[in-house]
Amino acid sequence: MELECWTVFNNLGLFFLGTYFGRIKVLTHKSLKFWYSFLFIGILSWLTFDLLNDVWINHIIDKESKTVLNSIIQTYIKLSMMFSMLSLIVILWKHNDGKVWLIKFSDFGRLGLTNYVLMSVIGAMLYYG
């Protein structure tokens, strides 16, 4: 029950943060050079944390410490994956001015909360199986 409550507050916080970023247009005013470097850093950190998880965690003997560190590293792996995917989407959007493939999602994007909840459900299925 405790984890479910945390997930609800986490999703609400991310929704409001996304709405705020959308209103001040913080993601659209950055240059392509910034997003390419953001993609590179995201992929590099993703691979680093994944390697750390595969190599370092296996050498820890204490089961409780191993569980805690595995949870922390998995969180950073997922954060790095999210940064990589975000930067890749923004790069694709900036190269096409958003006209080619984003027009198909314009009606769906008007339903902001429904869109966010559905993306949370799809993301949970992708990340957590």
mmCIF file of C-alpha atoms in Angstrom:
data_model
loop_
_atom_site.group_PDB
_atom_site.id
_atom_site.type_symbol
_atom_site.label_atom_id
_atom_site.label_comp_id
_atom_site.label_asym_id
_atom_site.label_seq_id
_atom_site.Cartn_x
_atom_site.Cartn_y
_atom_site.Cartn_z
ATOM 1 C CA MET A 1 0.000 0.000 0.000
ATOM 2 C CA GLU A 2 2.843 2.364 0.802
ATOM 3 C CA LEU A 3 4.417 2.004 -2.656
ATOM 4 C CA GLU A 4 1.079 2.619 -4.412
ATOM 5 C CA CYS A 5 0.564 5.843 -2.475
ATOM 6 C CA TRP A 6 4.071 6.982 -3.434
ATOM 7 C CA THR A 7 3.366 6.221 -7.115
ATOM 8 C CA VAL A 8 0.188 8.333 -7.098
ATOM 9 C CA PHE A 9 1.973 11.355 -5.618
ATOM 10 C CA ASN A 10 4.941 10.808 -7.929
ATOM 11 C CA ASN A 11 2.686 10.776 -11.014
ATOM 12 C CA LEU A 12 0.793 13.872 -9.881
ATOM 13 C CA GLY A 13 4.057 15.713 -9.249
ATOM 14 C CA LEU A 14 5.415 14.727 -12.651
ATOM 15 C CA PHE A 15 2.160 15.808 -14.301
ATOM 16 C CA PHE A 16 2.339 19.276 -12.749
ATOM 17 C CA LEU A 17 6.050 19.554 -13.535
ATOM 18 C CA GLY A 18 5.387 18.598 -17.172
ATOM 19 C CA THR A 19 2.555 21.122 -17.382
ATOM 20 C CA TYR A 20 4.796 23.832 -15.953
ATOM 21 C CA PHE A 21 7.644 23.009 -18.356
ATOM 22 C CA GLY A 22 5.175 23.041 -21.250
ATOM 23 C CA ARG A 23 3.832 26.449 -20.317
ATOM 24 C CA ILE A 24 7.216 28.109 -19.969
ATOM 25 C CA LYS A 25 8.452 26.249 -23.088
ATOM 26 C CA VAL A 26 11.704 25.209 -21.448
ATOM 27 C CA LEU A 27 12.083 22.171 -23.695
ATOM 28 C CA THR A 28 11.464 23.870 -27.036
ATOM 29 C CA HIS A 29 13.862 26.802 -26.672
ATOM 30 C CA LYS A 30 17.007 24.693 -26.344
ATOM 31 C CA SER A 31 19.252 24.209 -29.376
ATOM 32 C CA LEU A 32 19.799 20.934 -31.217
ATOM 33 C CA LYS A 33 23.369 20.864 -29.921
ATOM 34 C CA PHE A 34 22.015 20.787 -26.362
ATOM 35 C CA TRP A 35 19.657 17.901 -27.156
ATOM 36 C CA TYR A 36 22.367 15.876 -28.904
ATOM 37 C CA SER A 37 24.648 16.304 -25.891
ATOM 38 C CA PHE A 38 21.716 15.443 -23.596
ATOM 39 C CA LEU A 39 21.117 12.264 -25.639
ATOM 40 C CA PHE A 40 24.800 11.349 -25.434
ATOM 41 C CA ILE A 41 24.918 11.910 -21.671
ATOM 42 C CA GLY A 42 21.678 9.959 -21.194
ATOM 43 C CA ILE A 43 22.912 6.940 -23.162
ATOM 44 C CA LEU A 44 26.348 7.080 -21.514
ATOM 45 C CA SER A 45 24.856 7.206 -18.015
ATOM 46 C CA TRP A 46 22.382 4.459 -18.932
ATOM 47 C CA LEU A 47 25.213 2.159 -20.017
ATOM 48 C CA THR A 48 27.350 3.115 -17.017
ATOM 49 C CA PHE A 49 24.625 2.338 -14.487
ATOM 50 C CA ASP A 50 23.729 -0.871 -16.299
ATOM 51 C CA LEU A 51 27.367 -1.979 -16.218
ATOM 52 C CA LEU A 52 27.577 -0.980 -12.572
ATOM 53 C CA ASN A 53 24.470 -3.027 -11.868
ATOM 54 C CA ASP A 54 25.816 -6.093 -13.693
ATOM 55 C CA VAL A 55 29.363 -6.043 -12.299
ATOM 56 C CA TRP A 56 29.398 -4.300 -8.940
ATOM 57 C CA ILE A 57 26.158 -5.617 -7.430
ATOM 58 C CA ASN A 58 27.215 -9.243 -7.947
ATOM 59 C CA HIS A 59 30.270 -8.748 -5.702
ATOM 60 C CA ILE A 60 28.241 -7.584 -2.698
ATOM 61 C CA ILE A 61 27.690 -10.358 -0.164
ATOM 62 C CA ASP A 62 25.240 -8.698 2.258
ATOM 63 C CA LYS A 63 21.723 -9.399 0.976
ATOM 64 C CA GLU A 64 20.110 -6.256 2.447
ATOM 65 C CA SER A 65 22.784 -3.958 1.045
ATOM 66 C CA LYS A 66 22.527 -5.685 -2.307
ATOM 67 C CA THR A 67 18.748 -5.134 -2.388
ATOM 68 C CA VAL A 68 19.017 -1.451 -1.470
ATOM 69 C CA LEU A 69 21.812 -0.722 -3.952
ATOM 70 C CA ASN A 70 20.027 -2.638 -6.695
ATOM 71 C CA SER A 71 16.909 -0.544 -6.123
ATOM 72 C CA ILE A 72 18.899 2.704 -6.246
ATOM 73 C CA ILE A 73 20.802 1.740 -9.382
ATOM 74 C CA GLN A 74 17.601 0.569 -11.114
ATOM 75 C CA THR A 75 16.077 3.982 -10.395
ATOM 76 C CA TYR A 76 19.028 5.739 -12.039
ATOM 77 C CA ILE A 77 18.908 3.356 -15.011
ATOM 78 C CA LYS A 78 15.254 4.227 -15.565
ATOM 79 C CA LEU A 79 15.966 7.937 -15.175
ATOM 80 C CA SER A 80 18.759 7.714 -17.761
ATOM 81 C CA MET A 81 16.448 5.811 -20.114
ATOM 82 C CA MET A 82 13.819 8.521 -19.726
ATOM 83 C CA PHE A 83 16.356 11.271 -20.479
ATOM 84 C CA SER A 84 17.530 9.388 -23.574
ATOM 85 C CA MET A 85 13.998 8.881 -24.865
ATOM 86 C CA LEU A 86 13.019 12.483 -24.138
ATOM 87 C CA SER A 87 16.012 13.886 -25.994
ATOM 88 C CA LEU A 88 15.457 11.510 -28.923
ATOM 89 C CA ILE A 89 11.819 12.610 -29.237
ATOM 90 C CA VAL A 90 12.773 16.301 -29.067
ATOM 91 C CA ILE A 91 15.522 15.797 -31.683
ATOM 92 C CA LEU A 92 13.079 14.084 -34.039
ATOM 93 C CA TRP A 93 10.534 16.825 -33.425
ATOM 94 C CA LYS A 94 13.033 19.610 -34.102
ATOM 95 C CA HIS A 95 14.329 18.006 -37.300
ATOM 96 C CA ASN A 96 10.809 17.717 -38.735
ATOM 97 C CA ASP A 97 9.377 20.868 -37.128
ATOM 98 C CA GLY A 98 6.830 18.555 -35.552
ATOM 99 C CA LYS A 99 4.687 18.554 -38.685
ATOM 100 C CA VAL A 100 5.347 15.101 -40.049
ATOM 101 C CA TRP A 101 4.497 12.717 -37.233
ATOM 102 C CA LEU A 102 3.147 14.955 -34.472
ATOM 103 C CA ILE A 103 0.057 15.970 -36.422
ATOM 104 C CA LYS A 104 -1.267 12.442 -35.902
ATOM 105 C CA PHE A 105 -1.233 12.989 -32.131
ATOM 106 C CA SER A 106 -2.752 16.487 -32.034
ATOM 107 C CA ASP A 107 -6.254 15.365 -31.062
ATOM 108 C CA PHE A 108 -4.893 13.003 -28.445
ATOM 109 C CA GLY A 109 -2.647 15.736 -27.034
ATOM 110 C CA ARG A 110 -5.619 17.967 -26.305
ATOM 111 C CA LEU A 111 -6.692 15.604 -23.581
ATOM 112 C CA GLY A 112 -3.721 16.358 -21.332
ATOM 113 C CA LEU A 113 -4.635 14.441 -18.202
ATOM 114 C CA THR A 114 -5.944 11.411 -20.097
ATOM 115 C CA ASN A 115 -2.805 11.428 -22.202
ATOM 116 C CA TYR A 116 -0.612 11.609 -19.120
ATOM 117 C CA VAL A 117 -2.423 8.815 -17.278
ATOM 118 C CA LEU A 118 -2.339 6.557 -20.366
ATOM 119 C CA MET A 119 1.372 7.243 -20.865
ATOM 120 C CA SER A 120 1.957 6.401 -17.183
ATOM 121 C CA VAL A 121 0.168 3.085 -17.614
ATOM 122 C CA ILE A 122 2.046 2.270 -20.840
ATOM 123 C CA GLY A 123 5.342 3.346 -19.263
ATOM 124 C CA ALA A 124 4.679 1.203 -16.198
ATOM 125 C CA MET A 125 4.037 -1.803 -18.432
ATOM 126 C CA LEU A 126 7.220 -1.106 -20.418
ATOM 127 C CA TYR A 127 9.480 -0.465 -17.454
ATOM 128 C CA TYR A 128 8.059 -2.905 -14.913
ATOM 129 C CA GLY A 129 6.622 -5.625 -17.156
#
